Short mmCIF file of C-alpha atoms in Angstrom, two decimals:
data_model
loop_
_atom_site.label_atom_id
_atom_site.label_comp_id
_atom_site.label_asym_id
_atom_site.label_seq_id
_atom_site.Cartn_x
_atom_site.Cartn_y
_atom_site.Cartn_z
CA UNK A 1283 193.83 255.89 166.00
CA UNK A 1284 192.91 259.07 167.80
CA UNK A 1285 189.29 259.32 166.77
CA UNK A 1286 186.73 260.65 169.22
CA UNK A 1287 184.77 257.75 170.66
CA UNK A 1288 180.99 257.83 170.10
CA UNK A 1289 178.79 258.26 173.13
CA UNK A 1290 177.08 255.38 174.91
CA UNK A 1291 173.89 256.04 172.97
CA UNK A 1292 175.47 254.26 170.01
CA UNK A 1293 175.65 250.91 171.83
CA UNK A 1294 173.39 249.00 169.47
CA UNK A 1295 174.18 245.65 167.81
CA UNK A 1296 177.48 246.09 166.04
CA UNK A 1297 180.04 244.26 163.97
CA UNK A 1298 181.75 242.86 167.06
CA UNK A 1299 178.54 241.38 168.45
CA UNK A 1300 178.05 239.85 165.00
CA UNK A 1301 181.63 238.53 164.76
CA UNK A 1302 181.36 236.57 167.97
CA UNK A 1303 178.17 234.79 166.71
CA UNK A 1304 179.83 233.22 163.65
CA UNK A 1305 180.19 229.74 165.12
CA UNK A 1306 176.75 229.45 166.75
CA UNK A 1307 174.82 227.70 163.97
CA UNK A 1308 175.09 223.91 163.63
CA UNK A 1309 174.47 224.33 159.88
CA UNK A 1310 177.60 225.03 157.75
CA UNK A 1311 175.54 227.29 155.49
CA UNK A 1312 174.30 229.10 158.59
CA UNK A 1313 177.88 229.71 159.69
CA UNK A 1314 178.82 231.03 156.25
CA UNK A 1315 175.84 233.40 156.38
CA UNK A 1316 177.02 234.55 159.82
CA UNK A 1317 180.47 235.25 158.34
CA UNK A 1318 178.78 237.30 155.61
CA UNK A 1319 176.76 239.18 158.21
CA UNK A 1320 180.06 240.12 159.83
CA UNK A 1321 181.55 241.03 156.45
CA UNK A 1322 178.85 243.58 155.67
CA UNK A 1323 179.28 245.26 159.07
CA UNK A 1324 183.07 245.40 159.29
CA UNK A 1325 183.29 248.81 157.56
CA UNK A 1326 180.40 250.31 159.48
CA UNK A 1327 182.39 253.40 160.45
CA UNK A 1328 182.77 254.29 156.75
CA UNK A 1329 179.07 253.70 156.10
CA UNK A 1330 178.03 255.88 159.04
CA UNK A 1331 180.79 258.47 158.86
CA UNK A 1332 183.25 260.11 156.51
CA UNK A 1333 186.65 258.65 155.64
CA UNK A 1334 189.65 260.61 156.89
CA UNK A 1335 193.41 260.32 156.51
CA UNK A 1336 195.05 258.45 159.39
CA UNK A 1337 198.45 259.21 160.87
CA UNK A 1338 201.47 257.60 159.18
CA UNK A 1339 202.12 254.81 161.66
CA UNK A 1340 205.60 254.54 163.11
CA UNK A 1341 207.52 251.28 162.95
CA UNK A 1342 206.79 249.36 166.14
CA UNK A 1343 203.80 251.51 167.02
CA UNK A 1344 200.97 249.40 168.41
CA UNK A 1345 197.40 249.68 169.59
CA UNK A 1346 195.27 247.44 171.80
CA UNK A 1347 191.70 247.63 173.01
CA UNK A 1348 188.61 245.72 174.09
CA UNK A 1349 185.01 245.92 172.99
CA UNK A 1350 182.30 244.70 175.34
CA UNK A 1351 179.25 243.61 173.37
CA UNK A 1352 175.97 241.87 174.11
CA UNK A 1353 175.43 238.28 172.98
CA UNK A 1354 172.14 239.01 171.26
CA UNK A 1355 172.07 237.74 167.67
CA UNK A 1356 170.60 234.21 167.24
CA UNK A 1357 171.95 231.71 164.66
CA UNK A 1358 170.76 232.44 161.12
CA UNK A 1359 169.86 228.90 160.06
CA UNK A 1360 168.91 225.78 161.99
CA UNK A 1361 169.61 224.98 165.64
CA UNK A 1362 172.72 226.28 167.30
CA UNK A 1363 174.82 226.17 170.41
CA UNK A 1364 173.23 227.28 173.64
CA UNK A 1365 174.14 230.89 174.26
CA UNK A 1366 173.47 233.13 177.24
CA UNK A 1367 171.54 235.80 175.37
CA UNK A 1368 172.06 239.46 176.30
CA UNK A 1369 175.15 238.61 178.34
CA UNK A 1370 178.26 240.78 177.86
CA UNK A 1371 181.06 239.25 175.81
CA UNK A 1372 184.55 240.75 175.47
CA UNK A 1373 186.34 240.98 172.13
CA UNK A 1374 190.04 241.91 172.34
CA UNK A 1375 192.25 243.39 169.63
CA UNK A 1376 195.94 244.11 169.14
CA UNK A 1377 197.75 245.52 166.11
CA UNK A 1378 201.38 246.46 165.48
CA UNK A 1379 203.12 248.28 162.65
CA UNK A 1380 205.45 245.48 161.60
CA UNK A 1381 207.00 247.04 158.49
CA UNK A 1382 207.62 250.60 157.32
CA UNK A 1383 208.80 249.91 153.74
CA UNK A 1384 206.32 248.74 152.64
CA UNK A 1385 203.91 249.98 155.34
CA UNK A 1386 202.29 246.88 156.84
CA UNK A 1387 200.57 246.24 160.14
CA UNK A 1388 199.55 242.90 161.62
CA UNK A 1389 196.36 242.50 163.63
CA UNK A 1390 194.78 239.84 165.83
CA UNK A 1391 191.22 239.73 167.20
CA UNK A 1392 190.23 237.28 169.93
CA UNK A 1393 186.94 236.36 171.58
CA UNK A 1394 187.75 233.46 173.94
CA UNK A 1395 184.20 233.17 175.26
CA UNK A 1396 182.94 232.26 171.78
CA UNK A 1397 186.04 230.51 170.42
CA UNK A 1398 186.51 233.01 167.58
CA UNK A 1399 189.73 234.61 166.34
CA UNK A 1400 190.48 236.80 163.32
CA UNK A 1401 193.83 237.93 161.96
CA UNK A 1402 195.54 239.38 158.95
CA UNK A 1403 197.99 241.92 157.56
CA UNK A 1404 196.70 245.40 156.83
CA UNK A 1405 198.40 246.89 153.77
CA UNK A 1406 196.87 249.19 151.20
CA UNK A 1407 198.01 250.43 147.82
CA UNK A 1408 196.65 253.81 146.70
CA UNK A 1409 196.73 255.30 143.21
CA UNK A 1410 195.45 258.70 142.11
CA UNK A 1411 193.11 258.46 139.13
CA UNK A 1412 192.42 262.12 138.37
CA UNK A 1413 189.66 263.19 140.76
CA UNK A 1414 189.68 260.15 143.03
CA UNK A 1415 191.95 257.60 144.71
CA UNK A 1416 191.75 253.89 143.94
CA UNK A 1417 192.60 251.81 147.01
CA UNK A 1418 193.53 248.14 146.61
CA UNK A 1419 194.91 245.48 148.99
CA UNK A 1420 198.71 245.38 149.07
CA UNK A 1421 200.73 242.29 148.23
CA UNK A 1422 200.83 241.12 151.87
CA UNK A 1423 197.12 241.78 152.48
CA UNK A 1424 195.39 238.48 151.70
CA UNK A 1425 192.25 239.41 153.60
CA UNK A 1426 190.81 238.56 156.99
CA UNK A 1427 191.24 235.01 158.27
CA UNK A 1428 188.49 234.06 160.73
CA UNK A 1429 188.90 230.82 162.71
CA UNK A 1430 186.02 229.13 164.54
CA UNK A 1431 187.84 227.02 167.12
CA UNK A 1432 184.61 225.51 168.44
CA UNK A 1433 183.95 224.01 164.97
CA UNK A 1434 187.16 222.03 164.58
CA UNK A 1435 189.07 225.18 163.61
CA UNK A 1436 187.04 226.04 160.53
CA UNK A 1437 188.84 228.84 158.74
CA UNK A 1438 187.22 231.48 156.55
CA UNK A 1439 189.27 233.71 154.25
CA UNK A 1440 187.60 237.02 153.37
CA UNK A 1441 189.37 238.92 150.59
CA UNK A 1442 189.05 242.67 150.11
CA UNK A 1443 187.63 244.36 147.00
CA UNK A 1444 189.17 247.49 145.53
CA UNK A 1445 187.53 250.74 146.64
CA UNK A 1446 187.34 254.24 145.22
CA UNK A 1447 187.72 257.34 147.40
CA UNK A 1448 185.93 260.17 145.65
CA UNK A 1449 184.49 263.60 146.42
CA UNK A 1450 187.93 265.04 147.12
CA UNK A 1451 187.45 268.17 144.99
CA UNK A 1452 184.11 268.89 146.68
CA UNK A 1453 185.61 268.45 150.12
CA UNK A 1454 183.12 265.67 150.82
CA UNK A 1455 185.04 262.36 150.59
CA UNK A 1456 183.07 259.14 150.18
CA UNK A 1457 183.85 255.49 149.49
CA UNK A 1458 182.40 253.48 146.61
CA UNK A 1459 183.15 249.87 145.66
CA UNK A 1460 182.99 248.28 142.20
CA UNK A 1461 184.85 245.01 142.33
CA UNK A 1462 184.59 241.29 143.12
CA UNK A 1463 185.75 239.57 146.31
CA UNK A 1464 185.50 236.10 147.81
CA UNK A 1465 184.81 234.25 151.05
CA UNK A 1466 186.00 230.64 151.25
CA UNK A 1467 185.93 227.85 153.83
CA UNK A 1468 187.87 224.75 152.68
CA UNK A 1469 186.64 222.62 155.61
CA UNK A 1470 182.95 223.01 154.69
CA UNK A 1471 183.79 223.35 150.96
CA UNK A 1472 181.67 226.49 150.79
CA UNK A 1473 182.54 229.57 148.75
CA UNK A 1474 180.97 232.98 148.17
CA UNK A 1475 181.46 235.33 145.22
CA UNK A 1476 180.43 238.92 145.97
CA UNK A 1477 180.08 241.39 143.11
CA UNK A 1478 179.86 245.08 144.01
CA UNK A 1479 178.18 246.86 141.10
CA UNK A 1480 179.61 249.90 139.38
CA UNK A 1481 177.14 252.72 138.76
CA UNK A 1482 176.90 254.65 135.52
CA UNK A 1483 178.84 257.91 135.21
CA UNK A 1484 175.72 260.05 135.68
CA UNK A 1485 173.82 257.62 137.90
CA UNK A 1486 173.27 258.13 141.60
CA UNK A 1487 175.37 255.71 143.62
CA UNK A 1488 173.22 252.78 144.77
CA UNK A 1489 175.92 250.74 146.57
CA UNK A 1490 174.46 247.50 145.22
CA UNK A 1491 175.92 244.08 145.84
CA UNK A 1492 175.08 240.66 144.37
CA UNK A 1493 176.41 237.31 145.50
CA UNK A 1494 176.23 233.55 145.24
CA UNK A 1495 176.99 230.88 147.87
CA UNK A 1496 177.93 227.50 146.46
CA UNK A 1497 179.69 224.18 147.11
CA UNK A 1498 183.20 224.12 145.67
CA UNK A 1499 186.30 221.99 145.45
CA UNK A 1500 189.16 223.90 147.15
CA UNK A 1501 191.72 222.12 144.97
CA UNK A 1502 190.20 222.84 141.56
CA UNK A 1503 187.76 225.76 141.78
CA UNK A 1504 188.89 228.85 139.86
CA UNK A 1505 185.54 230.60 139.40
CA UNK A 1506 185.50 234.37 139.78
CA UNK A 1507 182.14 235.27 138.20
CA UNK A 1508 178.66 234.61 139.57
CA UNK A 1509 177.33 233.52 136.17
CA UNK A 1510 179.94 230.75 135.94
CA UNK A 1511 178.61 228.86 138.98
CA UNK A 1512 176.52 225.80 137.97
CA UNK A 1513 172.98 225.90 139.34
CA UNK A 1514 173.37 222.43 140.87
CA UNK A 1515 176.13 223.76 143.18
CA UNK A 1516 174.25 226.87 144.36
CA UNK A 1517 173.26 226.98 148.05
CA UNK A 1518 171.88 230.49 148.03
CA UNK A 1519 172.09 233.97 146.54
CA UNK A 1520 172.59 237.45 147.96
CA UNK A 1521 171.30 240.86 146.90
CA UNK A 1522 170.95 244.27 148.44
CA UNK A 1523 172.58 247.56 149.31
CA UNK A 1524 175.76 247.19 151.35
CA UNK A 1525 175.03 250.57 152.97
CA UNK A 1526 171.59 249.48 154.18
CA UNK A 1527 169.98 246.01 153.88
CA UNK A 1528 171.33 242.80 152.37
CA UNK A 1529 169.08 239.75 151.79
CA UNK A 1530 169.75 236.08 151.11
CA UNK A 1531 167.59 233.56 149.26
CA UNK A 1532 168.08 229.83 149.72
CA UNK A 1533 168.41 227.55 146.71
CA UNK A 1534 165.03 226.22 145.58
CA UNK A 1535 163.18 229.19 147.09
CA UNK A 1536 162.15 232.62 145.85
CA UNK A 1537 161.62 234.12 149.31
CA UNK A 1538 164.35 236.55 150.41
CA UNK A 1539 165.38 236.70 154.08
CA UNK A 1540 167.08 239.62 155.79
CA UNK A 1541 170.76 238.91 156.39
CA UNK A 1542 171.69 242.25 157.94
CA UNK A 1543 170.15 245.69 158.35
CA UNK A 1544 172.83 248.36 158.77
CA UNK A 1545 170.43 251.24 159.43
CA UNK A 1546 170.18 250.74 163.23
CA UNK A 1547 173.82 249.69 163.67
CA UNK A 1548 176.59 251.91 165.01
CA UNK A 1549 180.15 251.29 166.20
CA UNK A 1550 180.58 251.11 169.97
CA UNK A 1551 183.36 252.80 171.94
CA UNK A 1552 186.67 251.05 172.41
CA UNK A 1553 187.95 250.35 175.91
CA UNK A 1554 191.65 251.19 175.97
CA UNK A 1555 194.26 251.02 178.74
CA UNK A 1556 194.56 254.25 180.76
CA UNK A 1557 197.32 256.47 179.41
CA UNK A 1558 199.38 255.87 182.56
CA UNK A 1559 199.57 252.19 181.59
CA UNK A 1560 200.29 252.75 177.90
CA UNK A 1561 203.82 252.46 176.54
CA UNK A 1562 205.48 255.39 174.71
CA UNK A 1563 204.98 253.67 171.34
CA UNK A 1564 201.30 252.91 171.98
CA UNK A 1565 199.22 254.80 169.44
CA UNK A 1566 197.13 257.13 171.57
CA UNK A 1567 200.06 258.06 173.79
CA UNK A 1568 202.50 258.29 170.87
CA UNK A 1569 200.27 260.72 168.93
CA UNK A 1570 198.73 262.44 171.98
CA UNK A 1571 200.34 265.84 171.45
CA UNK A 1572 199.47 265.89 167.74
CA UNK A 1573 195.87 264.86 168.40
CA UNK A 1574 195.53 267.45 171.15
CA UNK A 1575 196.78 270.20 168.83
CA UNK A 1576 194.36 269.14 166.07
CA UNK A 1577 191.37 269.07 168.44
CA UNK A 1578 192.34 272.57 169.66
CA UNK A 1579 192.67 273.72 166.02
CA UNK A 1580 196.38 274.53 166.43
CA UNK A 1581 197.11 273.07 163.02
CA UNK A 1582 200.56 274.61 162.52
CA UNK A 1583 201.69 273.19 165.83
CA UNK A 1584 200.17 269.80 164.98
CA UNK A 1585 202.13 269.74 161.71
CA UNK A 1586 205.35 270.64 163.52
CA UNK A 1587 204.87 267.92 166.15
CA UNK A 1588 204.00 265.35 163.50
CA UNK A 1589 207.12 266.19 161.49
CA UNK A 1590 209.27 265.85 164.62
CA UNK A 1591 207.94 262.35 165.26
CA UNK A 1592 208.50 261.33 161.65
CA UNK A 1593 212.03 262.76 161.63
CA UNK A 1594 212.83 260.83 164.81
CA UNK A 1595 211.71 257.65 163.06
CA UNK A 1596 213.99 258.37 160.10
CA UNK A 1597 216.93 258.97 162.47
CA UNK A 1598 216.36 255.67 164.25
CA UNK A 1599 216.07 253.85 160.92
CA UNK A 1600 219.39 255.35 159.80
CA UNK A 1601 221.04 254.35 163.09
CA UNK A 1602 219.81 250.76 162.76
CA UNK A 1603 221.09 250.59 159.18
CA UNK A 1604 224.51 251.93 160.23
CA UNK A 1605 224.74 249.26 162.93
CA UNK A 1606 223.39 246.54 160.61
CA UNK A 1607 220.64 246.02 163.19
CA UNK A 1608 217.54 244.35 161.76
CA UNK A 1609 214.35 245.52 163.45
CA UNK A 1610 211.86 242.82 164.46
CA UNK A 1611 208.24 243.16 165.60
CA UNK A 1612 207.53 242.63 169.28
CA UNK A 1613 204.04 241.15 169.25
CA UNK A 1614 204.12 239.22 165.96
CA UNK A 1615 206.60 236.63 164.75
CA UNK A 1616 207.32 238.26 161.39
CA UNK A 1617 206.99 241.61 159.65
CA UNK A 1618 205.02 240.10 156.76
CA UNK A 1619 205.05 236.37 157.58
CA UNK A 1620 203.54 233.80 157.82
CA UNK A 1621 201.90 234.53 154.47
CA UNK A 1622 198.66 236.42 155.10
CA UNK A 1623 198.21 235.02 158.61
CA UNK A 1624 200.34 236.67 161.33
CA UNK A 1625 201.19 234.72 164.45
CA UNK A 1626 201.61 236.11 167.95
CA UNK A 1627 204.91 236.01 169.83
CA UNK A 1628 205.08 235.24 173.55
CA UNK A 1629 204.80 238.99 174.21
CA UNK A 1630 201.81 239.17 171.87
CA UNK A 1631 200.01 236.37 173.68
CA UNK A 1632 200.79 237.99 177.03
CA UNK A 1633 199.45 241.36 175.86
CA UNK A 1634 196.25 239.70 174.63
CA UNK A 1635 195.79 237.83 177.93
CA UNK A 1636 196.27 241.13 179.73
CA UNK A 1637 193.46 242.65 177.69
CA UNK A 1638 191.17 239.73 178.59
CA UNK A 1639 192.00 240.10 182.30
CA UNK A 1640 192.12 243.90 182.46
CA UNK A 1641 195.86 243.83 183.30
CA UNK A 1642 197.46 246.33 180.97
CA UNK A 1643 201.00 246.87 182.24
CA UNK A 1644 203.67 245.74 179.81
CA UNK A 1645 207.46 245.82 180.07
CA UNK A 1646 208.85 248.67 178.03
CA UNK A 1647 211.16 247.79 175.13
CA UNK A 1648 214.00 249.82 173.64
CA UNK A 1649 213.39 248.40 170.14
CA UNK A 1650 210.87 251.01 168.95
CA UNK A 1651 210.68 252.84 165.68
CA UNK A 1652 210.46 256.42 166.98
#
């Protein structure tokens, strides 16, 4: 939450410019491919950089930002909606720590100009496995739900695979994936199975991924393996390296087509409200003193400040318990509900509108975690 923003030289096509193109194709398969193009770019910061431990978010802590991206990626298949190419498009984002036990945060992404929203609950479960950490989605994390409002509210559910964080003993942490995940759209009856391949113990990590796109029945389909999909239902296949290039091949063809090339892609800087217009429980302001101490290499002081913030949160939690006062999120309707798909409150909708309009001032609330 307090990462140093990359410089403007990194403003190349990015995951946000890809997200806002999902609904452009008139072909349902083209829209699914666009969703997959977004999927393979969503973790770009881990592909391009090293994973690091985030702060332990405080209950009620929130973060909001905009990304301004260029509308530059054409539809993948078939004709599409007319789009003003190379015009700036704003994507807005808000997230709030809605639960502390278990730690869960809700998020909402909105691109009104393209009629695209994405939402979900972010919750991870981590388990030490000797020399590495296995990270899996928590019980409330059902993936990312992307809605294309311009296509009669088509909804795509993108589930997360388990990941392995290794290299801890060498001091060079890296992320590998060896699991299966799914992308489904009940309205178009299209499903994707993605299989991230596990490398041999002595093999060099290749970061390979295989996949199949097929027609399915949302009410009866239980398939979880690529080999179980009947050939007659297959619309296309996927293959590549999820760190570099991924290709798709249409059914009935042997010619692969480039879906996404990650090599030239980099995250772009976030646009956040000025600190004077941030609330005390807004992430960058909340952790400002700790971040400043870390950047100045005053690590003992950073630890002390961090512990003070965490102790304050424990004191407030104890006070609420003593008063039988149930804490409720401000920007989302429930801490972990509705199931998998958080909904915005009136305050949440207002905050999102403010991001769209560049009006950042919000009324301060006393119901904060720390």
